[in-house]
Tab-separated table of C-alpha atoms in Angstrom:
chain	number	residue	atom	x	y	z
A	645	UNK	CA	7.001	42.275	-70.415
A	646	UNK	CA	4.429	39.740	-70.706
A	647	UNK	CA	5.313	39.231	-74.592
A	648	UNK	CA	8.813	38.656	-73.507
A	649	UNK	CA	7.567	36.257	-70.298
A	650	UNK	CA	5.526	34.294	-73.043
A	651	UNK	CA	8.190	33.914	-76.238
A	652	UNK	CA	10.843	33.126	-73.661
A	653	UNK	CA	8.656	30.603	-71.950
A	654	UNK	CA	8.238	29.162	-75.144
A	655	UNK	CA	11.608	28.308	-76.523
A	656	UNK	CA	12.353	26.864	-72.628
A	657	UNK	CA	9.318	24.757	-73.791
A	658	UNK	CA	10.535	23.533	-77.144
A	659	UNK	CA	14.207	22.721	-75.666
A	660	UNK	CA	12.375	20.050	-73.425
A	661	UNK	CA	11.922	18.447	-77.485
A	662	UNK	CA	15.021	16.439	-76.529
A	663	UNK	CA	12.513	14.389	-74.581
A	664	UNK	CA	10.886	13.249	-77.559
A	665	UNK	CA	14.037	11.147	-79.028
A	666	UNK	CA	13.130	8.920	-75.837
A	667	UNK	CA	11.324	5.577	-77.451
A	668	UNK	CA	7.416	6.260	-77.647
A	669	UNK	CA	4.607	4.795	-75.739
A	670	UNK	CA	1.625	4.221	-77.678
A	671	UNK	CA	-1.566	5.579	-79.056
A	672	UNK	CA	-4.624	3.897	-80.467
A	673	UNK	CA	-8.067	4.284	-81.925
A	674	UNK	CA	-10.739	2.741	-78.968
A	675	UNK	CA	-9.867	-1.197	-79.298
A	676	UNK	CA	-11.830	-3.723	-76.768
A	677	UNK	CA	-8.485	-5.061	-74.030
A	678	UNK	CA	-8.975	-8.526	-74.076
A	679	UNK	CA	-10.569	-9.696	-71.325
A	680	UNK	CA	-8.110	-11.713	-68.248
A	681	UNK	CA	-9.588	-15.013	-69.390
A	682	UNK	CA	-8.824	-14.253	-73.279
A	683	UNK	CA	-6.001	-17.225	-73.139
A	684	UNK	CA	-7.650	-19.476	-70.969
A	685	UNK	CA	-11.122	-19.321	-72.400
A	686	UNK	CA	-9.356	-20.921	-75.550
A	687	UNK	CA	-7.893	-24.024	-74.320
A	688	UNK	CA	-7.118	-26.085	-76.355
A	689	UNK	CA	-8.954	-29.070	-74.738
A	690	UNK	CA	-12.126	-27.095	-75.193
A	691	UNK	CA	-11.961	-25.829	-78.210
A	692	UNK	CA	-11.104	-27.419	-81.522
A	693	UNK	CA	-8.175	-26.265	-83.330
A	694	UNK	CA	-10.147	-24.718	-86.124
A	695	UNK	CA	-11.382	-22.410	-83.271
A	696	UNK	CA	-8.417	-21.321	-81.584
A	697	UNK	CA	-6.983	-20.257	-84.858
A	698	UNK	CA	-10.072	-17.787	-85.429
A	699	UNK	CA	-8.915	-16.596	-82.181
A	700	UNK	CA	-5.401	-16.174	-82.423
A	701	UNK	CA	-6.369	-14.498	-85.997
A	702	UNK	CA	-8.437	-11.773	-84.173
A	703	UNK	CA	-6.044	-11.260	-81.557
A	704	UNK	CA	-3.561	-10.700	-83.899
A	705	UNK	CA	-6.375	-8.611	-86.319
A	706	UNK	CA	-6.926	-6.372	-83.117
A	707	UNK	CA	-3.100	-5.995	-82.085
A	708	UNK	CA	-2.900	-4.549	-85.793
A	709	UNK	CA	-5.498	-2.070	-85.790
A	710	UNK	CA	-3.776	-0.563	-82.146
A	711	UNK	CA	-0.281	-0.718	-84.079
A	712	UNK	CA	-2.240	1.777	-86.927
A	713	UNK	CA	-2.979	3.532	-84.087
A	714	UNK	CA	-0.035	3.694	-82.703
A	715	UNK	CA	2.208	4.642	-85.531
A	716	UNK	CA	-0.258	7.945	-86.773
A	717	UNK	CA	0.656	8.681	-82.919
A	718	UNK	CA	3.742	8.569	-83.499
A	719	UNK	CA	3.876	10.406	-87.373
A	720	UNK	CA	2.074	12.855	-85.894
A	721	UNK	CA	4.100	13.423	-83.081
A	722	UNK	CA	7.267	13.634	-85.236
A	723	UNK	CA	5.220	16.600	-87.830
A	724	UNK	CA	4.458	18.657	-84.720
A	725	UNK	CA	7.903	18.362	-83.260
A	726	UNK	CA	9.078	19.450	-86.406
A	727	UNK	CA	6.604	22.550	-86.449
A	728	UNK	CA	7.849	23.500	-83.088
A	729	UNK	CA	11.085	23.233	-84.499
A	730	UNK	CA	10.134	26.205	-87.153
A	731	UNK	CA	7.771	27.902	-84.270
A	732	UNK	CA	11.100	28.076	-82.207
A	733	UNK	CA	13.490	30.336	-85.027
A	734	UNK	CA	10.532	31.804	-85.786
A	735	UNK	CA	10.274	33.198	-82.209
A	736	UNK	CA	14.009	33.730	-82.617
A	737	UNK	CA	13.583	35.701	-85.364
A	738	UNK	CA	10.480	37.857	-84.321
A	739	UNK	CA	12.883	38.392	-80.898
A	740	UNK	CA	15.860	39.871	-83.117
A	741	UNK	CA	13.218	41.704	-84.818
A	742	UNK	CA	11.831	43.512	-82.343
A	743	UNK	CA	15.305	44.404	-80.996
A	744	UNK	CA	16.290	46.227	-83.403
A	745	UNK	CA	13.715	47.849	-83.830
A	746	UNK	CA	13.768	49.270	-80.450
A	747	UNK	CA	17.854	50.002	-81.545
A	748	UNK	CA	16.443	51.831	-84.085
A	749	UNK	CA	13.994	53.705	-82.187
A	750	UNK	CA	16.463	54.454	-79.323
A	751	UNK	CA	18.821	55.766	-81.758
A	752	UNK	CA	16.372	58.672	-83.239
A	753	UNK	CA	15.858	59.396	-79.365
A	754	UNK	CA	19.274	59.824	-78.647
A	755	UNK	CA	19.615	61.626	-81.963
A	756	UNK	CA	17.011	64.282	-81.035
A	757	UNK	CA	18.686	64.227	-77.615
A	758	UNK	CA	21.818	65.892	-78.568
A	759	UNK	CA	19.972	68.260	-80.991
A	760	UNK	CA	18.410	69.871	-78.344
A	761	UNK	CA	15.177	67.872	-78.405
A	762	UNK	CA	14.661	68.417	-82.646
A	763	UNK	CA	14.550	66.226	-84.759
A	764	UNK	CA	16.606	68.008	-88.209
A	765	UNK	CA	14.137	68.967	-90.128
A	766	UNK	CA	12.339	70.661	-87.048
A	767	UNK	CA	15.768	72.663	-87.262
A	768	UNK	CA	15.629	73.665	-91.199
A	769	UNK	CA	12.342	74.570	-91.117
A	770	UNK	CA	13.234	77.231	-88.131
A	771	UNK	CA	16.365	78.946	-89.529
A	772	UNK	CA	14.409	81.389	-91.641
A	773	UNK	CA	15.739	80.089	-95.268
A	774	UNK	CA	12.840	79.326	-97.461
A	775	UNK	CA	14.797	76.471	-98.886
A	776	UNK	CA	16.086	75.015	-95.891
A	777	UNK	CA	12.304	75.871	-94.644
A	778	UNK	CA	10.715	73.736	-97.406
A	779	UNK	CA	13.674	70.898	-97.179
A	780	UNK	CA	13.026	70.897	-93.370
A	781	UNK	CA	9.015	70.681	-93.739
A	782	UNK	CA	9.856	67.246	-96.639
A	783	UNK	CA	12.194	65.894	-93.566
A	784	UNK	CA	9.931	66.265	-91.249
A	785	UNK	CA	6.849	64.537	-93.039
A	786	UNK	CA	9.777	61.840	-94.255
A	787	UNK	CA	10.791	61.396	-90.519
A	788	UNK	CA	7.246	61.210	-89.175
A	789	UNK	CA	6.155	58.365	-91.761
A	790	UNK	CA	9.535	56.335	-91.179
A	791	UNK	CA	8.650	56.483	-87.382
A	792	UNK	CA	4.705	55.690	-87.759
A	793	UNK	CA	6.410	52.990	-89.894
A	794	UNK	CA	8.201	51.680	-87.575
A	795	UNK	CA	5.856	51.823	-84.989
A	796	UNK	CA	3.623	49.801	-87.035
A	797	UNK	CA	6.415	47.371	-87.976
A	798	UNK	CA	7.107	47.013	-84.480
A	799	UNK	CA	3.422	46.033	-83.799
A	800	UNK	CA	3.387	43.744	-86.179
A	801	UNK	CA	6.529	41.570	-84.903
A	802	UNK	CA	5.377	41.496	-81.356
A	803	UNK	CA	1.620	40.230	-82.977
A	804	UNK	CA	3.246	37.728	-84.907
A	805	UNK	CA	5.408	36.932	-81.739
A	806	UNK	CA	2.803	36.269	-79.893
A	807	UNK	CA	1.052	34.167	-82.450
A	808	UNK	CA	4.311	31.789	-82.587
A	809	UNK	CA	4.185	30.995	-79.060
A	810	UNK	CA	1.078	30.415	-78.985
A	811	UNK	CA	1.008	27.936	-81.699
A	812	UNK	CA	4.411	26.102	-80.160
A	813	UNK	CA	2.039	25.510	-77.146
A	814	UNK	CA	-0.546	24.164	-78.854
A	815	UNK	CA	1.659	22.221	-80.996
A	816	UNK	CA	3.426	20.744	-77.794
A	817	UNK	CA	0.159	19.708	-76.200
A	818	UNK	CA	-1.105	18.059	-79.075
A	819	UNK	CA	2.314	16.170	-78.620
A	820	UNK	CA	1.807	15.039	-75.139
A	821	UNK	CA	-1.614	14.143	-76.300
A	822	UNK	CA	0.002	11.731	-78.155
A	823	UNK	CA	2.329	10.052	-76.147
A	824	UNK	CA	-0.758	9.797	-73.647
A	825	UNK	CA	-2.733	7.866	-77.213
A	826	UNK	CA	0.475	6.041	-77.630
A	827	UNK	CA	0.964	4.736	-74.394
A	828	UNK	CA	-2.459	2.914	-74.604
A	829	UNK	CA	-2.165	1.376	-78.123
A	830	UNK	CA	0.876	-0.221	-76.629
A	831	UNK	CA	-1.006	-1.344	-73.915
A	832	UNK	CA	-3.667	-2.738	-76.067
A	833	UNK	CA	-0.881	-4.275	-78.644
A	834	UNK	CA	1.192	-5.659	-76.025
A	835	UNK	CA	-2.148	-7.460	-74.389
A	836	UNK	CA	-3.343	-8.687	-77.956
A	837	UNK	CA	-0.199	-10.265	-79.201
A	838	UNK	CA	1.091	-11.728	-75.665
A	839	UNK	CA	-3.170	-13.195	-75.405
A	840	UNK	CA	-2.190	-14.438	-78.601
A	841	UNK	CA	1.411	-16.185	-78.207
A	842	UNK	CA	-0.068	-17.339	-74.758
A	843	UNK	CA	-2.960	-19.590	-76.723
A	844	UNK	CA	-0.546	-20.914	-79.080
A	845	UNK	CA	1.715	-21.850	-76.688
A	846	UNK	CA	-0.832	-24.194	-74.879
A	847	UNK	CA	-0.471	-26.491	-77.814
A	848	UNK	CA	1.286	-29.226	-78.638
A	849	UNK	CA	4.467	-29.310	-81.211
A	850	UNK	CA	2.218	-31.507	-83.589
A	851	UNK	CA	-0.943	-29.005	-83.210
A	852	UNK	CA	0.937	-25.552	-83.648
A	853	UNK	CA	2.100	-27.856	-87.113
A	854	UNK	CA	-1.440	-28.036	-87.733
A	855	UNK	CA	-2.591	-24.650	-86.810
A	856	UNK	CA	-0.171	-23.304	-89.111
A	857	UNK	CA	-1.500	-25.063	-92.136
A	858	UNK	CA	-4.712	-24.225	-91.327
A	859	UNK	CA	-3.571	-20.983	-91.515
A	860	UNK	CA	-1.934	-22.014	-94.890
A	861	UNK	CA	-5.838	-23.946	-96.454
A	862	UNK	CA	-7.446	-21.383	-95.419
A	863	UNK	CA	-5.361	-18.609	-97.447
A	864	UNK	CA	-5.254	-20.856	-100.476
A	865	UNK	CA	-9.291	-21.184	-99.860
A	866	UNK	CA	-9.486	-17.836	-99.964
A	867	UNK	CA	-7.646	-16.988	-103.163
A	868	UNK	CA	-8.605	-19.663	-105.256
A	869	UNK	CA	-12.216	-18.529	-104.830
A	870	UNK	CA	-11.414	-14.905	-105.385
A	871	UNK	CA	-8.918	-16.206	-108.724
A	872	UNK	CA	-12.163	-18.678	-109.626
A	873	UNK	CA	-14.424	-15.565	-109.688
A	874	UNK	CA	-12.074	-13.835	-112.877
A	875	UNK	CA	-10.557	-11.633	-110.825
A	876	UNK	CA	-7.645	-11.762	-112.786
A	877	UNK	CA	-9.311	-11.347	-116.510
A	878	UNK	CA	-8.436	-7.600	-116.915
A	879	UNK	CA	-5.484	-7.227	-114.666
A	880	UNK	CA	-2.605	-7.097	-116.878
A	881	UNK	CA	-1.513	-4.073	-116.800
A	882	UNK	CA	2.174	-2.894	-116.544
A	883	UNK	CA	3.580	-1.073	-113.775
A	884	UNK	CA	4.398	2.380	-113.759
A	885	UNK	CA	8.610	3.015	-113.540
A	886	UNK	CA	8.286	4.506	-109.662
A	887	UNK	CA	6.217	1.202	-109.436
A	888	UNK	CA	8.708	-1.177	-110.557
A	889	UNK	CA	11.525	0.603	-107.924
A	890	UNK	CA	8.765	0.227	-105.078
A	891	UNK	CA	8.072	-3.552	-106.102
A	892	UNK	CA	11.729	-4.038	-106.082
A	893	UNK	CA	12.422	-2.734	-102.497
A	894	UNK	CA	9.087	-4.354	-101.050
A	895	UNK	CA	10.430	-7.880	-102.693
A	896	UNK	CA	14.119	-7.616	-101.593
A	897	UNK	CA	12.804	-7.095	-98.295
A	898	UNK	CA	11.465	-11.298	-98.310
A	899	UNK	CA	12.559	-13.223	-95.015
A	900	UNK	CA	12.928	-9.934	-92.759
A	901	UNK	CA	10.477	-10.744	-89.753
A	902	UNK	CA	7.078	-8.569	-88.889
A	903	UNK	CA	7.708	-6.281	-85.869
A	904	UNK	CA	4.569	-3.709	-85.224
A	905	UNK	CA	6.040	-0.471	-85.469
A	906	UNK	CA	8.976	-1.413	-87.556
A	907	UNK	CA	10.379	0.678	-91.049
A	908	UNK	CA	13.021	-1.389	-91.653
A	909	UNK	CA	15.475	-2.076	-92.154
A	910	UNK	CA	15.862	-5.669	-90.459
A	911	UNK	CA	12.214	-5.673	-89.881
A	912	UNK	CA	8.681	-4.618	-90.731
A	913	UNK	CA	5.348	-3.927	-90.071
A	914	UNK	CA	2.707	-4.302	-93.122
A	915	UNK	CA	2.061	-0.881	-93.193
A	916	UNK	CA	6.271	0.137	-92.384
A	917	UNK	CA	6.800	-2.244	-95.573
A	918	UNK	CA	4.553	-0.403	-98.348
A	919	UNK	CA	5.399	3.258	-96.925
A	920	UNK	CA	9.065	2.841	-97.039
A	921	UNK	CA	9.052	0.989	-100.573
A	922	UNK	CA	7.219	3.851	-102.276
A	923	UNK	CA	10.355	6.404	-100.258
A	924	UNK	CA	12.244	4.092	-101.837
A	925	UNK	CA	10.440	5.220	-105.417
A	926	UNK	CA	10.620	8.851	-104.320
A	927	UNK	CA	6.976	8.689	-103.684
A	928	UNK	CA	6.144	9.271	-100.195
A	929	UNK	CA	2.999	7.969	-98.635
A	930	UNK	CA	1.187	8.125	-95.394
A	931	UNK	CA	2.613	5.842	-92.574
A	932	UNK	CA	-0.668	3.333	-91.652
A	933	UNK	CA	-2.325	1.506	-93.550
A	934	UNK	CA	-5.847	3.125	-92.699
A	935	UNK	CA	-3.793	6.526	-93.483
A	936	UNK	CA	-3.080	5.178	-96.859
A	937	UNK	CA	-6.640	4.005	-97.817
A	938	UNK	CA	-7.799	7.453	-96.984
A	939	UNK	CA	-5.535	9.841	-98.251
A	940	UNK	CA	-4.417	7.671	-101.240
A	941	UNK	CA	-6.394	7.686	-104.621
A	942	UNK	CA	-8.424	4.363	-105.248
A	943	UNK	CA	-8.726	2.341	-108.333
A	944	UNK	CA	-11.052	-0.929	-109.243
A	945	UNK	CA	-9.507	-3.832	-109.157
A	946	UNK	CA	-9.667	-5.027	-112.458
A	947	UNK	CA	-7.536	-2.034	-112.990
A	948	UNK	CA	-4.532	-2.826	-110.596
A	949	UNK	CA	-0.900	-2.870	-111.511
A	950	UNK	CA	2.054	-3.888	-109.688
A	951	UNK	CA	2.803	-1.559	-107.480
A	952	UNK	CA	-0.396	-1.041	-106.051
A	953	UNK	CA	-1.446	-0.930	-102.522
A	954	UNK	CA	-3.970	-3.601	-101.541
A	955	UNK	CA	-5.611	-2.821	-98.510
A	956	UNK	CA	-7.263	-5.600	-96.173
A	957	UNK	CA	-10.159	-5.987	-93.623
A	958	UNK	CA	-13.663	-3.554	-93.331
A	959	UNK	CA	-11.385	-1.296	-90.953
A	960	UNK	CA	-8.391	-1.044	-93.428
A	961	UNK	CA	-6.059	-2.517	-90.939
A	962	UNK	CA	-3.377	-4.268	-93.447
A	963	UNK	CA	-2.314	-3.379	-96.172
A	964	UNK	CA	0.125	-5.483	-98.656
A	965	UNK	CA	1.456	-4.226	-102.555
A	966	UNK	CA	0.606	-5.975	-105.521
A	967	UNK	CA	3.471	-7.842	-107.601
A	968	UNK	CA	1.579	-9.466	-110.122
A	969	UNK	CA	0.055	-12.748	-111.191
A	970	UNK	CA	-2.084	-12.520	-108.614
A	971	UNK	CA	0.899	-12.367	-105.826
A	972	UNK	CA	1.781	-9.519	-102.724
A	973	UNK	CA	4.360	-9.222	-100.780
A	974	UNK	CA	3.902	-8.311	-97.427
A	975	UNK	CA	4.294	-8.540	-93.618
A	976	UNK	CA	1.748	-10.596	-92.387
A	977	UNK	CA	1.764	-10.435	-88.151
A	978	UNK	CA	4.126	-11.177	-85.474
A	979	UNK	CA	6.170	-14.400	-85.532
A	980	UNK	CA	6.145	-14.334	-88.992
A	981	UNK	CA	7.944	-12.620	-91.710
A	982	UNK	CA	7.523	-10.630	-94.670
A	983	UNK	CA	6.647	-12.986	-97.601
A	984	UNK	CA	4.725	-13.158	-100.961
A	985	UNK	CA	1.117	-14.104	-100.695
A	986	UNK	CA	-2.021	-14.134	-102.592
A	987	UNK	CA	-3.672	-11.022	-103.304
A	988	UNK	CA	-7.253	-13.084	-102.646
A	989	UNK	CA	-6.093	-14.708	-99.799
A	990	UNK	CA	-7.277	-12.131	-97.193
A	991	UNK	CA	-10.593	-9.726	-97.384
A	992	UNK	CA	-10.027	-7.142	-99.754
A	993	UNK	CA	-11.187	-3.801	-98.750
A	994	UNK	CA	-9.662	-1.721	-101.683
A	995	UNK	CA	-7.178	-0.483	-104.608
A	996	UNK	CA	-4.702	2.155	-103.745
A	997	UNK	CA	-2.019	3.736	-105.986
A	998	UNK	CA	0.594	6.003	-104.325
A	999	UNK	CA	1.889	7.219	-107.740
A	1000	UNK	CA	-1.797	8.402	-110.005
């Protein structure tokens, strides 16, 4: 009865999945909340412009590490949804199972029953015929392994029934788990970027002019000193044909804005770009960026092709794929949108390649 109490319990559980196609609230990996004073400790008058762009950069550098966070939440949520899912017609199943096996069982009872309490080879064996005798005693062992058999069959489902439900309520706690994660990296995103927007917004038309071409020296900085140190000597290689198909996608996705959490297909986050441009190739690839430095096999540089996966920062928080000529294409942050770059222009990490 308990069994029953427990599998039944657990399919009312999995129903309440409908939930889950309610939007998501947030996970994320422990990031520092900004403190209250984060926009006003970067006035403008105070600080020079140079300064509040190293600001608004780490605000925006912190708001994507909690949007990693938040979207292995949420690919994690959606693979144990799914497993409860299977958990759920596997409980089905094991259910049917066990029914008719009782059927079964009921109908040698009832069998016996109007036999006068013996089963039919319990009958040959007593009419006094030495060959009914000998076919009743091969009946009888057949009949007593079929219902030891069973028995044991019958075991065996409610064991494995068991095991099902318990795994769909592990499987569904490990989901609310997540929407608890989720909920904060939302939190933490939300305060980042709005800290951010909030300190660029305290300037002046002519200084957010200038902030964003600091923005653009300091890229170019960056990548002709990473192009001046012969970067580029050995990297000529071709890419691969699932390559060329995930290039293609990743490039005819140029001018759609950056929106953290996005997959397309009117907008992107850096991470939402690369993973659905190698689906696009038939190669699929973890969801975050961090995901994809870790599961993902890693070449040297000097051996990169298009195609590629670049990934950015010490704590693999963006990640942007490799065209060529020392070029990406990626989604840089929010407010802007997803653009080709150079492949120096940010702090390389690493070499991925979805397709080795």
């Amino acid at each position: 009865m308990n069994r029953r109490h427990c599998a039944t319990a657990a399919i009312t559980l999995v129903c309440a999945l409908a939930l889950l196609t309610a939007p998501v609230q947030a996970m994320a990996a422990p990031i520092p909340e900004p403190s209250p004073t984060a926009g006003a400790a970067a006035s403008p008058g105070k600080k020079s412009l140079e300064e509040v762009r190293d600001e608004i950069d780490t605000l925006y550098r912190k708001a994507g590490a909690a949007t990693d966070a938040y979207n292995l939440a949420e690919e994690q949520s959606e693979k144990q949804s799914g497993e409860i899912v299977r958990l759920t017609k596997s409980i089905a199943d094991g259910q049917a199972k066990i029914a008719e096996l009782k059927d079964r069982a009921g109908a040698q009872a009832r069998e016996q029953y109007r036999s006068g309490g013996l089963p039919p080879g319990a009958q040959l064996m007593l009419s006094g015929d030495p060959g009914l005798f000998m076919d009743g005693v091969n009946q009888a062992r057949q009949g007593q392994q079929a219902a030891k058999g069973m028995l044991t069959e019958l075991e065996q489902a409610q064991e494995d029934l068991e095991t099902y439900t318990k795994d769909a309520s592990l499987n569904w706690e490990k989901i609310e788990a997540n929407r608890v994660k989720q909920a904060k990296a939302k939190k933490s995103i939300d305060a980042q970027i709005e800290a951010a927007e909030k300190l660029e917004s305290q300037l002046a038309k002519e200084e957010r002019a200038r902030l964003l071409q600091l923005e653009k020296d300091a890229a170019s900085t960056a990548q002709a000193a990473w192009l001046s140190s012969g970067a580029l000597k050995e990297i000529n290689r071709e890419a691969s044909a699932a390559g060329k198909k995930a290039v293609a996608f990743a490039t005819a996705q140029i001018g759609k804005p950056y929106v953290w959490g996005a997959e397309g297909p009117g907008s992107y986050d850096c991470s939402g770009l690369t993973s659905q441009a190698w689906a696009a190739a038939k190669r699929p690839i973890p969801r975050t960026s961090q995901e994809q430095w870790r599961q993902l096999p890693r070449i040297p540089i000097q051996d990169m092709r298009p195609g590629d996966l670049i990934i950015y920062h010490s704590d693999a928080t963006h990640v942007g794929m490799y065209v060529g000529d020392g070029s990406i294409v990626h989604a840089p942050r929010p407010g802007r949108h997803v653009t080709l770059a150079g492949a120096g222009s940010m702090q390389i990490l690493g070499v991925v390649r979805p397709d080795k």
